Amino acid sequence: AVYPYSKDIKIAETGVITATLPSEQSYAENSFGLGANTMVAVTKDVDDTFLKFKNVGGYLKLQLYGENITVKSITLTGNNNEKLAGKASITSAYGQSPTIAMSDDATTSITLDCGDGVKIGTTAETATAFWIVVPPTTFEEGLTIIVTEIDGESFTKSTSNAVVVERNTIKPMAAFKVEIEKIHNNQIW
């Protein structure tokens, strides 16, 4: 079994599941958004009706703060073009953790849509958490985050350090300050 359901999901006789991991996820306060967390379950046999779902991905937890910042979206990419969303093959067997292989045409970015915007905390202690579900991935050369504010201005933050996101594990990133220089309509820049 696979959650969330999609008519495009295929399950082969060998048990390999072909599913699409979302390249756009929705913000949810202190969690991941609805439909972002793909889960699979395999029963012992046909008569077994207890579905014990296991998460396929891991969780990158970003913590942002800044003065007067309302986040519209966050885009995540790996600096080594890691495959993060799109078509994937998931192998799951009874009593085992699922494994995942992204297809060659999978995309290299995930965008977290924050709807009407999320106003972030003003200090590291009051930083706002943003969760992005990613397949188990080692970002060998680090990752890049592009934070887009409600008015369209953006801020880019990169790390060149390797970042490992494991299945069913939260990878918290250190809180960082979003600094966007606001240009008012009546100013020359």
mmCIF file of C-alpha atoms in Angstrom:
data_model
loop_
_atom_site.group_PDB
_atom_site.id
_atom_site.type_symbol
_atom_site.label_atom_id
_atom_site.label_comp_id
_atom_site.label_asym_id
_atom_site.label_seq_id
_atom_site.Cartn_x
_atom_site.Cartn_y
_atom_site.Cartn_z
ATOM 1 C CA ALA A 1 0.000 0.000 0.000
ATOM 2 C CA VAL A 2 1.111 3.585 -0.651
ATOM 3 C CA TYR A 3 0.067 6.855 0.970
ATOM 4 C CA PRO A 4 -0.846 9.421 -0.277
ATOM 5 C CA TYR A 5 -2.857 7.767 -3.009
ATOM 6 C CA SER A 6 -2.366 8.781 -6.612
ATOM 7 C CA LYS A 7 -3.828 7.184 -9.722
ATOM 8 C CA ASP A 8 -0.331 7.307 -11.256
ATOM 9 C CA ILE A 9 1.212 4.917 -8.699
ATOM 10 C CA LYS A 10 2.163 1.524 -10.085
ATOM 11 C CA ILE A 11 3.024 -1.583 -8.051
ATOM 12 C CA ALA A 12 4.839 -4.323 -9.944
ATOM 13 C CA GLU A 13 4.397 -8.027 -9.169
ATOM 14 C CA THR A 14 7.899 -7.888 -7.664
ATOM 15 C CA GLY A 15 6.630 -5.332 -5.149
ATOM 16 C CA VAL A 16 8.549 -2.378 -6.612
ATOM 17 C CA ILE A 17 6.440 0.752 -6.404
ATOM 18 C CA THR A 18 6.704 3.508 -8.992
ATOM 19 C CA ALA A 19 5.545 6.796 -7.501
ATOM 20 C CA THR A 20 6.123 10.512 -7.940
ATOM 21 C CA LEU A 21 7.597 12.443 -5.035
ATOM 22 C CA PRO A 22 6.243 16.013 -5.026
ATOM 23 C CA SER A 23 8.493 18.806 -6.277
ATOM 24 C CA GLU A 24 6.190 21.301 -4.559
ATOM 25 C CA GLN A 25 5.199 20.874 -0.942
ATOM 26 C CA SER A 26 2.915 22.982 1.236
ATOM 27 C CA TYR A 27 3.969 24.621 4.483
ATOM 28 C CA ALA A 28 2.498 23.325 7.735
ATOM 29 C CA GLU A 29 3.316 24.837 11.113
ATOM 30 C CA ASN A 30 5.915 22.715 12.979
ATOM 31 C CA SER A 31 5.558 19.800 10.546
ATOM 32 C CA PHE A 32 5.583 18.807 6.905
ATOM 33 C CA GLY A 33 2.665 19.626 4.627
ATOM 34 C CA LEU A 34 -0.221 17.392 3.646
ATOM 35 C CA GLY A 35 0.744 14.945 0.891
ATOM 36 C CA ALA A 36 4.498 15.561 1.167
ATOM 37 C CA ASN A 37 5.382 12.450 3.167
ATOM 38 C CA THR A 38 5.190 9.307 1.034
ATOM 39 C CA MET A 39 4.684 6.141 3.081
ATOM 40 C CA VAL A 40 4.491 2.455 2.121
ATOM 41 C CA ALA A 41 3.210 -0.687 3.843
ATOM 42 C CA VAL A 42 3.624 -4.379 3.071
ATOM 43 C CA THR A 43 1.593 -7.086 4.774
ATOM 44 C CA LYS A 44 2.814 -10.553 5.729
ATOM 45 C CA ASP A 45 0.321 -12.246 3.397
ATOM 46 C CA VAL A 46 -3.079 -11.740 1.770
ATOM 47 C CA ASP A 47 -4.924 -12.486 5.021
ATOM 48 C CA ASP A 48 -2.913 -9.911 6.991
ATOM 49 C CA THR A 49 -5.016 -6.739 7.168
ATOM 50 C CA PHE A 50 -2.761 -4.675 9.426
ATOM 51 C CA LEU A 51 -0.929 -2.040 7.354
ATOM 52 C CA LYS A 52 2.165 -0.792 9.192
ATOM 53 C CA PHE A 53 3.199 2.236 7.118
ATOM 54 C CA LYS A 54 6.845 3.296 6.956
ATOM 55 C CA ASN A 55 8.078 6.677 5.829
ATOM 56 C CA VAL A 56 10.074 6.715 2.587
ATOM 57 C CA GLY A 57 11.806 10.061 3.066
ATOM 58 C CA GLY A 58 13.621 12.047 5.689
ATOM 59 C CA TYR A 59 13.021 15.572 6.948
ATOM 60 C CA LEU A 60 15.156 18.656 6.473
ATOM 61 C CA LYS A 61 14.196 21.161 9.172
ATOM 62 C CA LEU A 62 15.184 24.743 8.333
ATOM 63 C CA GLN A 63 15.019 27.388 11.046
ATOM 64 C CA LEU A 64 14.748 30.977 9.813
ATOM 65 C CA TYR A 65 14.617 34.330 11.523
ATOM 66 C CA GLY A 66 14.837 37.958 10.428
ATOM 67 C CA GLU A 67 13.427 41.431 10.844
ATOM 68 C CA ASN A 68 10.078 42.036 9.155
ATOM 69 C CA ILE A 69 10.290 38.980 6.860
ATOM 70 C CA THR A 70 7.259 37.091 5.539
ATOM 71 C CA VAL A 71 8.282 33.983 3.592
ATOM 72 C CA LYS A 72 6.308 33.122 0.445
ATOM 73 C CA SER A 73 8.386 30.102 -0.623
ATOM 74 C CA ILE A 74 11.640 28.237 -0.044
ATOM 75 C CA THR A 75 13.468 26.341 -2.786
ATOM 76 C CA LEU A 76 15.959 23.611 -1.905
ATOM 77 C CA THR A 77 18.625 22.309 -4.300
ATOM 78 C CA GLY A 78 21.704 20.195 -3.804
ATOM 79 C CA ASN A 79 25.005 21.669 -4.956
ATOM 80 C CA ASN A 80 25.839 18.386 -6.698
ATOM 81 C CA ASN A 81 22.515 18.106 -8.596
ATOM 82 C CA GLU A 82 21.072 15.449 -6.286
ATOM 83 C CA LYS A 83 17.700 14.081 -7.453
ATOM 84 C CA LEU A 84 15.050 15.212 -4.981
ATOM 85 C CA ALA A 85 11.597 14.930 -6.553
ATOM 86 C CA GLY A 86 9.726 13.302 -9.391
ATOM 87 C CA LYS A 87 9.556 9.686 -10.478
ATOM 88 C CA ALA A 88 11.021 7.172 -8.022
ATOM 89 C CA SER A 89 11.200 3.405 -7.569
ATOM 90 C CA ILE A 90 10.469 2.306 -4.012
ATOM 91 C CA THR A 91 11.314 -1.200 -2.868
ATOM 92 C CA SER A 92 9.555 -2.410 0.235
ATOM 93 C CA ALA A 93 9.333 -5.852 1.812
ATOM 94 C CA TYR A 94 7.521 -7.137 4.872
ATOM 95 C CA GLY A 95 9.362 -6.222 8.069
ATOM 96 C CA GLN A 96 12.015 -4.154 6.252
ATOM 97 C CA SER A 97 12.619 -0.450 5.733
ATOM 98 C CA PRO A 98 11.820 0.827 2.249
ATOM 99 C CA THR A 99 14.584 1.871 -0.127
ATOM 100 C CA ILE A 100 14.274 4.407 -2.894
ATOM 101 C CA ALA A 101 15.953 5.074 -6.212
ATOM 102 C CA MET A 102 15.211 8.297 -8.050
ATOM 103 C CA SER A 103 14.791 8.079 -11.831
ATOM 104 C CA ASP A 104 17.185 9.755 -14.242
ATOM 105 C CA ASP A 105 14.564 12.367 -15.141
ATOM 106 C CA ALA A 106 13.822 13.286 -11.509
ATOM 107 C CA THR A 107 14.148 16.969 -10.631
ATOM 108 C CA THR A 108 16.908 18.529 -8.555
ATOM 109 C CA SER A 109 14.816 20.931 -6.496
ATOM 110 C CA ILE A 110 11.895 21.053 -4.102
ATOM 111 C CA THR A 111 9.855 24.186 -3.439
ATOM 112 C CA LEU A 112 8.025 24.700 -0.161
ATOM 113 C CA ASP A 113 4.967 26.881 -0.858
ATOM 114 C CA CYS A 114 4.030 29.017 2.140
ATOM 115 C CA GLY A 115 0.644 30.110 0.786
ATOM 116 C CA ASP A 116 -0.199 33.667 1.845
ATOM 117 C CA GLY A 117 3.154 33.865 3.618
ATOM 118 C CA VAL A 118 4.668 32.946 6.971
ATOM 119 C CA LYS A 119 6.062 35.711 9.169
ATOM 120 C CA ILE A 120 9.278 34.436 10.732
ATOM 121 C CA GLY A 121 10.669 35.022 14.231
ATOM 122 C CA THR A 122 13.084 37.888 14.805
ATOM 123 C CA THR A 123 15.821 36.047 16.751
ATOM 124 C CA ALA A 124 17.584 32.687 16.585
ATOM 125 C CA GLU A 125 15.675 31.679 19.720
ATOM 126 C CA THR A 126 12.322 32.460 18.070
ATOM 127 C CA ALA A 127 13.253 31.124 14.614
ATOM 128 C CA THR A 128 10.412 29.653 12.572
ATOM 129 C CA ALA A 129 10.742 26.016 11.488
ATOM 130 C CA PHE A 130 10.157 24.973 7.881
ATOM 131 C CA TRP A 131 10.086 21.235 7.109
ATOM 132 C CA ILE A 132 10.911 19.780 3.698
ATOM 133 C CA VAL A 133 10.493 16.055 3.019
ATOM 134 C CA VAL A 134 13.353 14.695 0.883
ATOM 135 C CA PRO A 135 14.326 11.200 -0.201
ATOM 136 C CA PRO A 136 17.258 9.800 1.782
ATOM 137 C CA THR A 137 20.070 11.896 0.316
ATOM 138 C CA THR A 138 23.660 12.804 0.955
ATOM 139 C CA PHE A 139 24.222 16.312 -0.309
ATOM 140 C CA GLU A 140 27.904 15.651 -1.070
ATOM 141 C CA GLU A 141 28.776 19.291 -1.809
ATOM 142 C CA GLY A 142 26.196 20.849 0.463
ATOM 143 C CA LEU A 143 22.919 22.492 -0.432
ATOM 144 C CA THR A 144 21.418 25.834 -1.368
ATOM 145 C CA ILE A 145 18.239 27.417 -0.023
ATOM 146 C CA ILE A 146 16.494 30.295 -1.795
ATOM 147 C CA VAL A 147 14.005 32.097 0.453
ATOM 148 C CA THR A 148 11.491 34.245 -1.443
ATOM 149 C CA GLU A 149 9.658 36.891 0.509
ATOM 150 C CA ILE A 150 6.006 37.809 -0.051
ATOM 151 C CA ASP A 151 6.980 40.879 -2.136
ATOM 152 C CA GLY A 152 9.161 38.800 -4.492
ATOM 153 C CA GLU A 153 12.587 39.686 -3.065
ATOM 154 C CA SER A 154 14.838 36.686 -2.376
ATOM 155 C CA PHE A 155 17.716 35.607 -0.158
ATOM 156 C CA THR A 156 20.129 32.759 -0.927
ATOM 157 C CA LYS A 157 21.990 30.698 1.672
ATOM 158 C CA SER A 158 24.432 27.921 0.783
ATOM 159 C CA THR A 159 26.644 25.488 2.600
ATOM 160 C CA SER A 160 29.450 23.512 1.010
ATOM 161 C CA ASN A 161 29.552 21.002 3.874
ATOM 162 C CA ALA A 162 28.056 17.563 3.230
ATOM 163 C CA VAL A 163 24.529 17.228 4.630
ATOM 164 C CA VAL A 164 23.035 13.774 5.184
ATOM 165 C CA VAL A 165 19.267 13.292 5.352
ATOM 166 C CA GLU A 166 18.365 9.750 6.402
ATOM 167 C CA ARG A 167 15.041 7.966 6.021
ATOM 168 C CA ASN A 168 12.556 8.666 8.825
ATOM 169 C CA THR A 169 14.981 11.043 10.545
ATOM 170 C CA ILE A 170 14.819 14.790 11.164
ATOM 171 C CA LYS A 171 17.929 16.691 10.027
ATOM 172 C CA PRO A 172 17.762 20.056 11.830
ATOM 173 C CA MET A 173 19.842 22.843 10.316
ATOM 174 C CA ALA A 174 21.241 25.633 12.478
ATOM 175 C CA ALA A 175 19.033 28.715 12.626
ATOM 176 C CA PHE A 176 20.072 31.391 10.166
ATOM 177 C CA LYS A 177 19.113 34.993 9.620
ATOM 178 C CA VAL A 178 17.299 35.949 6.435
ATOM 179 C CA GLU A 179 18.433 39.377 5.324
ATOM 180 C CA ILE A 180 16.595 40.969 2.445
ATOM 181 C CA GLU A 181 17.360 44.543 1.534
ATOM 182 C CA LYS A 182 14.007 46.129 0.911
ATOM 183 C CA ILE A 183 13.881 48.726 -1.857
ATOM 184 C CA HIS A 184 10.934 51.071 -1.468
ATOM 185 C CA ASN A 185 9.120 52.410 -4.534
ATOM 186 C CA ASN A 186 10.272 55.945 -3.829
ATOM 187 C CA GLN A 187 13.973 55.060 -3.589
ATOM 188 C CA ILE A 188 16.646 54.897 -6.225
ATOM 189 C CA TRP A 189 18.848 51.814 -5.847
#
